[in-house]
Amino acid sequence: NAGVTQTPKFQVLKTGQSMTLQCAQDMNHNSMYWYRQDPGMGLRLIYYSASEGTTDKGEVPNGYNVSRLNKREFSLRLESAAPSQTSVYFCASSEASGRGLNEQFFGPGTRLTVL
Amino acid sequence: AQSVAQPEDQVNVAEGNPLTVKCTYSVSGNPYLFWYVQYPNRGLQFLLKYITGDNLVKGSYGFEAEFNKSQTSFHLKKPSALVSDSALYFCAVVPYGQNFVFGPGTRLSVLP
């Protein structure tokens, strides 16, 4: 059981470049999430997918798009990277969203630097 | 607005001493409450949660947390700290039917 996996682990982009962060989970969870972590700000939700086929905006969605490819995979795309998107990105999954009964399981993170 | 405060950026404690990491929240209704730990260059790991029932919740690695409804607090505690407990700790609240709201994190340093 790998849990939640993310690729790549590190990435450096130039302003204006695009990239996709990949996330996969093998726990058969329905819900998946993308967060960004910035110093002193905790984790902020970018987008989430309550179930396969649905996606919704979180607290800080501007500049990002997501795709729930299937039940296992949830990708995050930066179409035109900006220095403000320099951050550590975490993917998470849980059995269900919107109820709070289920803890979220986190991937190891992607450290992104935009120059 | 829903918010979570962790009033201390950093907590230092000597190994063997008890530790407390504080969390207070401001949300409507009766939220669910969680603690997570993050070791360097790793994702967050679940420690414990409060849903309902006994105000004292026991979790992984000897940690426990006390829910206090009147003070809207959910402080994390451990009777005897270990050097290996040094990490970043996050409190999170989940208003009913909504997503997680994380606090800013508290860095715990346990000194040998």
PDB file of C-alpha atoms in Angstrom:
ATOM      1  CA  ASN A   1       0.000   0.000   0.000  1.00  0.00           C
ATOM      2  CA  ALA A   2       1.741   3.156  -1.205  1.00  0.00           C
ATOM      3  CA  GLY A   3      -0.967   5.485   0.152  1.00  0.00           C
ATOM      4  CA  VAL A   4      -0.859   8.843  -1.606  1.00  0.00           C
ATOM      5  CA  THR A   5       1.923   9.414  -4.118  1.00  0.00           C
ATOM      6  CA  GLN A   6       2.899  12.668  -5.816  1.00  0.00           C
ATOM      7  CA  THR A   7       5.176  13.487  -8.720  1.00  0.00           C
ATOM      8  CA  PRO A   8       7.466  15.282  -9.133  1.00  0.00           C
ATOM      9  CA  LYS A   9       9.089  15.849  -5.729  1.00  0.00           C
ATOM     10  CA  PHE A  10      10.818  19.057  -6.833  1.00  0.00           C
ATOM     11  CA  GLN A  11      10.341  21.425  -9.751  1.00  0.00           C
ATOM     12  CA  VAL A  12      11.764  24.752 -10.828  1.00  0.00           C
ATOM     13  CA  LEU A  13       9.824  26.766 -13.406  1.00  0.00           C
ATOM     14  CA  LYS A  14      10.289  30.095 -15.089  1.00  0.00           C
ATOM     15  CA  THR A  15       7.484  32.637 -14.962  1.00  0.00           C
ATOM     16  CA  GLY A  16       4.912  31.817 -17.619  1.00  0.00           C
ATOM     17  CA  GLN A  17       5.761  28.139 -17.954  1.00  0.00           C
ATOM     18  CA  SER A  18       3.133  25.493 -17.371  1.00  0.00           C
ATOM     19  CA  MET A  19       3.232  22.214 -15.549  1.00  0.00           C
ATOM     20  CA  THR A  20       1.031  19.493 -14.097  1.00  0.00           C
ATOM     21  CA  LEU A  21       1.420  17.967 -10.656  1.00  0.00           C
ATOM     22  CA  GLN A  22       0.298  14.376 -10.457  1.00  0.00           C
ATOM     23  CA  CYS A  23      -1.342  12.639  -7.519  1.00  0.00           C
ATOM     24  CA  ALA A  24      -2.562   9.084  -7.084  1.00  0.00           C
ATOM     25  CA  GLN A  25      -4.013   7.137  -4.161  1.00  0.00           C
ATOM     26  CA  ASP A  26      -4.499   3.410  -3.732  1.00  0.00           C
ATOM     27  CA  MET A  27      -6.858   3.451  -0.754  1.00  0.00           C
ATOM     28  CA  ASN A  28     -10.053   3.507  -2.827  1.00  0.00           C
ATOM     29  CA  HIS A  29     -10.947   6.887  -1.378  1.00  0.00           C
ATOM     30  CA  ASN A  30     -13.745   8.915  -2.891  1.00  0.00           C
ATOM     31  CA  SER A  31     -12.449  12.382  -2.092  1.00  0.00           C
ATOM     32  CA  MET A  32      -9.199  14.046  -3.076  1.00  0.00           C
ATOM     33  CA  TYR A  33      -7.698  17.451  -2.355  1.00  0.00           C
ATOM     34  CA  TRP A  34      -4.931  19.810  -3.374  1.00  0.00           C
ATOM     35  CA  TYR A  35      -3.383  22.146  -0.795  1.00  0.00           C
ATOM     36  CA  ARG A  36      -0.555  24.600  -0.805  1.00  0.00           C
ATOM     37  CA  GLN A  37       1.627  25.176   2.237  1.00  0.00           C
ATOM     38  CA  ASP A  38       3.306  28.509   2.822  1.00  0.00           C
ATOM     39  CA  PRO A  39       5.302  29.491   5.921  1.00  0.00           C
ATOM     40  CA  GLY A  40       3.128  30.749   8.762  1.00  0.00           C
ATOM     41  CA  MET A  41      -0.087  30.136   6.834  1.00  0.00           C
ATOM     42  CA  GLY A  42      -0.765  26.470   7.363  1.00  0.00           C
ATOM     43  CA  LEU A  43      -2.390  24.594   4.518  1.00  0.00           C
ATOM     44  CA  ARG A  44      -4.827  26.296   2.196  1.00  0.00           C
ATOM     45  CA  LEU A  45      -7.203  24.351   0.014  1.00  0.00           C
ATOM     46  CA  ILE A  46      -6.834  24.980  -3.715  1.00  0.00           C
ATOM     47  CA  TYR A  47      -9.326  22.541  -5.210  1.00  0.00           C
ATOM     48  CA  TYR A  48     -11.032  19.371  -4.147  1.00  0.00           C
ATOM     49  CA  SER A  49     -12.942  16.519  -5.678  1.00  0.00           C
ATOM     50  CA  ALA A  50     -15.657  15.081  -3.470  1.00  0.00           C
ATOM     51  CA  SER A  51     -16.115  12.111  -5.773  1.00  0.00           C
ATOM     52  CA  GLU A  52     -15.061  10.891  -9.182  1.00  0.00           C
ATOM     53  CA  GLY A  53     -16.377  13.232 -11.841  1.00  0.00           C
ATOM     54  CA  THR A  54     -16.730  16.298  -9.615  1.00  0.00           C
ATOM     55  CA  THR A  55     -14.363  19.133  -8.749  1.00  0.00           C
ATOM     56  CA  ASP A  56     -14.848  22.281  -6.710  1.00  0.00           C
ATOM     57  CA  LYS A  57     -12.879  25.383  -5.835  1.00  0.00           C
ATOM     58  CA  GLY A  58     -11.310  25.773  -2.461  1.00  0.00           C
ATOM     59  CA  GLU A  59      -9.958  28.842  -0.728  1.00  0.00           C
ATOM     60  CA  VAL A  60      -7.235  29.800  -3.249  1.00  0.00           C
ATOM     61  CA  PRO A  61      -8.132  28.447  -6.736  1.00  0.00           C
ATOM     62  CA  ASN A  62      -6.908  31.330  -8.915  1.00  0.00           C
ATOM     63  CA  GLY A  63      -4.166  30.319 -11.340  1.00  0.00           C
ATOM     64  CA  TYR A  64      -4.863  26.597 -11.041  1.00  0.00           C
ATOM     65  CA  ASN A  65      -6.951  23.955 -12.747  1.00  0.00           C
ATOM     66  CA  VAL A  66      -7.606  20.364 -11.763  1.00  0.00           C
ATOM     67  CA  SER A  67      -8.670  17.114 -13.349  1.00  0.00           C
ATOM     68  CA  ARG A  68     -10.085  14.087 -11.575  1.00  0.00           C
ATOM     69  CA  LEU A  69      -8.919  11.583 -14.125  1.00  0.00           C
ATOM     70  CA  ASN A  70     -10.459   8.586 -12.367  1.00  0.00           C
ATOM     71  CA  LYS A  71     -11.055   7.503  -8.793  1.00  0.00           C
ATOM     72  CA  ARG A  72      -7.324   7.078  -8.151  1.00  0.00           C
ATOM     73  CA  GLU A  73      -5.849  10.154  -9.812  1.00  0.00           C
ATOM     74  CA  PHE A  74      -6.237  13.900  -9.282  1.00  0.00           C
ATOM     75  CA  SER A  75      -3.934  16.313 -11.101  1.00  0.00           C
ATOM     76  CA  LEU A  76      -3.219  20.002 -10.552  1.00  0.00           C
ATOM     77  CA  ARG A  77      -2.208  22.218 -13.466  1.00  0.00           C
ATOM     78  CA  LEU A  78      -0.528  25.587 -13.485  1.00  0.00           C
ATOM     79  CA  GLU A  79      -1.177  27.113 -16.901  1.00  0.00           C
ATOM     80  CA  SER A  80       1.126  30.117 -16.551  1.00  0.00           C
ATOM     81  CA  ALA A  81       3.261  29.940 -13.452  1.00  0.00           C
ATOM     82  CA  ALA A  82       3.893  33.044 -11.351  1.00  0.00           C
ATOM     83  CA  PRO A  83       6.417  33.622  -8.536  1.00  0.00           C
ATOM     84  CA  SER A  84       3.472  33.826  -6.093  1.00  0.00           C
ATOM     85  CA  GLN A  85       2.868  30.142  -6.790  1.00  0.00           C
ATOM     86  CA  THR A  86       6.200  29.179  -5.258  1.00  0.00           C
ATOM     87  CA  SER A  87       5.095  26.834  -2.510  1.00  0.00           C
ATOM     88  CA  VAL A  88       4.929  23.263  -1.324  1.00  0.00           C
ATOM     89  CA  TYR A  89       1.940  21.443  -2.770  1.00  0.00           C
ATOM     90  CA  PHE A  90       0.243  18.548  -1.013  1.00  0.00           C
ATOM     91  CA  CYS A  91      -2.303  16.132  -2.322  1.00  0.00           C
ATOM     92  CA  ALA A  92      -4.593  14.358   0.140  1.00  0.00           C
ATOM     93  CA  SER A  93      -7.415  11.856   0.056  1.00  0.00           C
ATOM     94  CA  SER A  94     -10.193  10.701   2.360  1.00  0.00           C
ATOM     95  CA  GLU A  95     -13.092   8.297   2.274  1.00  0.00           C
ATOM     96  CA  ALA A  96     -15.597  11.122   1.994  1.00  0.00           C
ATOM     97  CA  SER A  97     -15.632  14.884   2.175  1.00  0.00           C
ATOM     98  CA  GLY A  98     -17.965  17.371   3.772  1.00  0.00           C
ATOM     99  CA  ARG A  99     -18.506  15.342   6.910  1.00  0.00           C
ATOM    100  CA  GLY A 100     -15.272  15.636   8.821  1.00  0.00           C
ATOM    101  CA  LEU A 101     -15.567  12.153  10.223  1.00  0.00           C
ATOM    102  CA  ASN A 102     -12.735  10.865   8.086  1.00  0.00           C
ATOM    103  CA  GLU A 103      -9.156  11.956   8.413  1.00  0.00           C
ATOM    104  CA  GLN A 104      -7.253  12.967   5.328  1.00  0.00           C
ATOM    105  CA  PHE A 105      -4.160  11.103   4.191  1.00  0.00           C
ATOM    106  CA  PHE A 106      -1.394  13.214   2.689  1.00  0.00           C
ATOM    107  CA  GLY A 107       1.217  12.662   0.031  1.00  0.00           C
ATOM    108  CA  PRO A 108       4.884  13.628   0.519  1.00  0.00           C
ATOM    109  CA  GLY A 109       4.526  16.958  -1.286  1.00  0.00           C
ATOM    110  CA  THR A 110       5.957  18.741  -4.325  1.00  0.00           C
ATOM    111  CA  ARG A 111       8.302  21.646  -3.731  1.00  0.00           C
ATOM    112  CA  LEU A 112       7.771  24.157  -6.550  1.00  0.00           C
ATOM    113  CA  THR A 113       9.884  27.218  -7.217  1.00  0.00           C
ATOM    114  CA  VAL A 114       8.866  29.760  -9.836  1.00  0.00           C
ATOM    115  CA  LEU A 115      11.620  32.140 -10.891  1.00  0.00           C
TER     116      LEU A 115
ATOM    117  CA  ALA B   1     -15.368  33.464   9.061  1.00  0.00           C
ATOM    118  CA  GLN B   2     -14.048  30.135  10.182  1.00  0.00           C
ATOM    119  CA  SER B   3     -10.574  30.324  11.675  1.00  0.00           C
ATOM    120  CA  VAL B   4      -8.072  28.343  13.674  1.00  0.00           C
ATOM    121  CA  ALA B   5      -5.397  29.908  15.840  1.00  0.00           C
ATOM    122  CA  GLN B   6      -2.248  28.332  17.157  1.00  0.00           C
ATOM    123  CA  PRO B   7      -0.972  31.146  19.331  1.00  0.00           C
ATOM    124  CA  GLU B   8       2.597  29.896  19.626  1.00  0.00           C
ATOM    125  CA  ASP B   9       4.853  29.712  16.576  1.00  0.00           C
ATOM    126  CA  GLN B  10       7.398  27.729  18.549  1.00  0.00           C
ATOM    127  CA  VAL B  11       7.291  25.595  21.681  1.00  0.00           C
ATOM    128  CA  ASN B  12      10.464  24.408  23.368  1.00  0.00           C
ATOM    129  CA  VAL B  13      10.417  21.698  26.005  1.00  0.00           C
ATOM    130  CA  ALA B  14      13.032  19.509  27.662  1.00  0.00           C
ATOM    131  CA  GLU B  15      12.948  15.787  27.004  1.00  0.00           C
ATOM    132  CA  GLY B  16      10.917  14.000  29.669  1.00  0.00           C
ATOM    133  CA  ASN B  17       8.831  17.058  30.498  1.00  0.00           C
ATOM    134  CA  PRO B  18       5.150  17.360  29.635  1.00  0.00           C
ATOM    135  CA  LEU B  19       4.284  19.300  26.507  1.00  0.00           C
ATOM    136  CA  THR B  20       1.265  21.303  25.405  1.00  0.00           C
ATOM    137  CA  VAL B  21       0.591  22.725  21.951  1.00  0.00           C
ATOM    138  CA  LYS B  22      -2.333  25.115  21.971  1.00  0.00           C
ATOM    139  CA  CYS B  23      -5.206  25.458  19.518  1.00  0.00           C
ATOM    140  CA  THR B  24      -8.282  27.651  19.605  1.00  0.00           C
ATOM    141  CA  TYR B  25     -10.919  27.997  16.949  1.00  0.00           C
ATOM    142  CA  SER B  26     -13.763  30.165  15.797  1.00  0.00           C
ATOM    143  CA  VAL B  27     -16.374  28.297  13.788  1.00  0.00           C
ATOM    144  CA  SER B  28     -20.115  28.056  13.843  1.00  0.00           C
ATOM    145  CA  GLY B  29     -21.812  24.999  15.257  1.00  0.00           C
ATOM    146  CA  ASN B  30     -20.032  21.982  16.644  1.00  0.00           C
ATOM    147  CA  PRO B  31     -16.985  21.255  14.522  1.00  0.00           C
ATOM    148  CA  TYR B  32     -14.888  18.141  14.310  1.00  0.00           C
ATOM    149  CA  LEU B  33     -11.312  18.690  15.477  1.00  0.00           C
ATOM    150  CA  PHE B  34      -8.043  17.140  14.357  1.00  0.00           C
ATOM    151  CA  TRP B  35      -4.332  17.217  15.055  1.00  0.00           C
ATOM    152  CA  TYR B  36      -1.699  16.406  12.448  1.00  0.00           C
ATOM    153  CA  VAL B  37       2.096  16.228  12.663  1.00  0.00           C
ATOM    154  CA  GLN B  38       4.596  17.013   9.909  1.00  0.00           C
ATOM    155  CA  TYR B  39       8.173  15.791  10.016  1.00  0.00           C
ATOM    156  CA  PRO B  40      10.780  17.505   7.802  1.00  0.00           C
ATOM    157  CA  ASN B  41      10.213  17.012   4.081  1.00  0.00           C
ATOM    158  CA  ARG B  42       7.198  14.792   4.705  1.00  0.00           C
ATOM    159  CA  GLY B  43       3.449  15.088   4.321  1.00  0.00           C
ATOM    160  CA  LEU B  44       1.106  15.549   7.252  1.00  0.00           C
ATOM    161  CA  GLN B  45       0.325  12.534   9.414  1.00  0.00           C
ATOM    162  CA  PHE B  46      -2.904  12.118  11.374  1.00  0.00           C
ATOM    163  CA  LEU B  47      -2.524  12.066  15.168  1.00  0.00           C
ATOM    164  CA  LEU B  48      -6.024  12.174  16.609  1.00  0.00           C
ATOM    165  CA  LYS B  49      -9.514  13.564  16.218  1.00  0.00           C
ATOM    166  CA  TYR B  50     -12.493  14.626  18.294  1.00  0.00           C
ATOM    167  CA  ILE B  51     -15.937  13.943  16.912  1.00  0.00           C
ATOM    168  CA  THR B  52     -18.130  13.636  19.991  1.00  0.00           C
ATOM    169  CA  GLY B  53     -18.149  12.083  23.449  1.00  0.00           C
ATOM    170  CA  ASP B  54     -15.331  12.159  25.989  1.00  0.00           C
ATOM    171  CA  ASN B  55     -13.512  15.486  25.981  1.00  0.00           C
ATOM    172  CA  LEU B  56     -10.135  13.767  26.321  1.00  0.00           C
ATOM    173  CA  VAL B  57      -9.065  12.056  23.127  1.00  0.00           C
ATOM    174  CA  LYS B  58      -6.098   9.695  22.909  1.00  0.00           C
ATOM    175  CA  GLY B  59      -4.122   9.305  19.719  1.00  0.00           C
ATOM    176  CA  SER B  60      -0.920   8.019  18.175  1.00  0.00           C
ATOM    177  CA  TYR B  61       2.552   8.096  19.766  1.00  0.00           C
ATOM    178  CA  GLY B  62       1.215   8.822  23.277  1.00  0.00           C
ATOM    179  CA  PHE B  63      -0.424  12.113  22.344  1.00  0.00           C
ATOM    180  CA  GLU B  64      -3.783  13.211  23.659  1.00  0.00           C
ATOM    181  CA  ALA B  65      -5.927  16.288  23.266  1.00  0.00           C
ATOM    182  CA  GLU B  66      -8.539  17.947  25.424  1.00  0.00           C
ATOM    183  CA  PHE B  67     -11.633  19.503  23.917  1.00  0.00           C
ATOM    184  CA  ASN B  68     -13.043  22.464  25.816  1.00  0.00           C
ATOM    185  CA  LYS B  69     -16.273  23.717  24.323  1.00  0.00           C
ATOM    186  CA  SER B  70     -16.633  26.825  26.482  1.00  0.00           C
ATOM    187  CA  GLN B  71     -13.112  27.990  25.628  1.00  0.00           C
ATOM    188  CA  THR B  72     -13.322  26.709  22.019  1.00  0.00           C
ATOM    189  CA  SER B  73      -9.960  25.047  22.477  1.00  0.00           C
ATOM    190  CA  PHE B  74      -8.407  21.740  21.543  1.00  0.00           C
ATOM    191  CA  HIS B  75      -4.927  21.625  23.074  1.00  0.00           C
ATOM    192  CA  LEU B  76      -2.531  18.796  22.257  1.00  0.00           C
ATOM    193  CA  LYS B  77      -0.664  17.219  25.158  1.00  0.00           C
ATOM    194  CA  LYS B  78       1.847  14.542  25.967  1.00  0.00           C
ATOM    195  CA  PRO B  79       2.942  13.588  29.499  1.00  0.00           C
ATOM    196  CA  SER B  80       6.617  13.018  28.646  1.00  0.00           C
ATOM    197  CA  ALA B  81       8.209  14.531  25.538  1.00  0.00           C
ATOM    198  CA  LEU B  82      10.728  12.722  23.350  1.00  0.00           C
ATOM    199  CA  VAL B  83      13.372  14.281  21.113  1.00  0.00           C
ATOM    200  CA  SER B  84      11.709  12.423  18.243  1.00  0.00           C
ATOM    201  CA  ASP B  85       8.512  14.429  18.854  1.00  0.00           C
ATOM    202  CA  SER B  86      10.239  17.488  17.390  1.00  0.00           C
ATOM    203  CA  ALA B  87       8.156  18.448  14.362  1.00  0.00           C
ATOM    204  CA  LEU B  88       5.541  20.863  13.048  1.00  0.00           C
ATOM    205  CA  TYR B  89       2.067  20.386  14.496  1.00  0.00           C
ATOM    206  CA  PHE B  90      -1.164  21.482  12.852  1.00  0.00           C
ATOM    207  CA  CYS B  91      -4.581  21.821  14.380  1.00  0.00           C
ATOM    208  CA  ALA B  92      -7.554  21.580  12.016  1.00  0.00           C
ATOM    209  CA  VAL B  93     -11.264  22.085  12.415  1.00  0.00           C
ATOM    210  CA  VAL B  94     -14.017  20.837  10.166  1.00  0.00           C
ATOM    211  CA  PRO B  95     -17.305  22.716  10.375  1.00  0.00           C
ATOM    212  CA  TYR B  96     -20.121  20.296   9.722  1.00  0.00           C
ATOM    213  CA  GLY B  97     -20.522  19.642   6.018  1.00  0.00           C
ATOM    214  CA  GLN B  98     -17.475  21.706   5.088  1.00  0.00           C
ATOM    215  CA  ASN B  99     -13.804  21.225   4.366  1.00  0.00           C
ATOM    216  CA  PHE B 100     -10.843  21.225   6.695  1.00  0.00           C
ATOM    217  CA  VAL B 101      -9.550  24.546   8.004  1.00  0.00           C
ATOM    218  CA  PHE B 102      -5.949  24.292   9.166  1.00  0.00           C
ATOM    219  CA  GLY B 103      -4.135  26.436  11.689  1.00  0.00           C
ATOM    220  CA  PRO B 104      -0.766  28.026  10.861  1.00  0.00           C
ATOM    221  CA  GLY B 105       1.232  25.358  12.668  1.00  0.00           C
ATOM    222  CA  THR B 106       3.405  25.245  15.788  1.00  0.00           C
ATOM    223  CA  ARG B 107       6.998  24.081  15.672  1.00  0.00           C
ATOM    224  CA  LEU B 108       7.826  21.856  18.634  1.00  0.00           C
ATOM    225  CA  SER B 109      11.450  21.431  19.665  1.00  0.00           C
ATOM    226  CA  VAL B 110      12.252  18.866  22.317  1.00  0.00           C
ATOM    227  CA  LEU B 111      15.688  19.459  23.742  1.00  0.00           C
ATOM    228  CA  PRO B 112      17.803  16.543  25.000  1.00  0.00           C
TER     229      PRO B 112
END
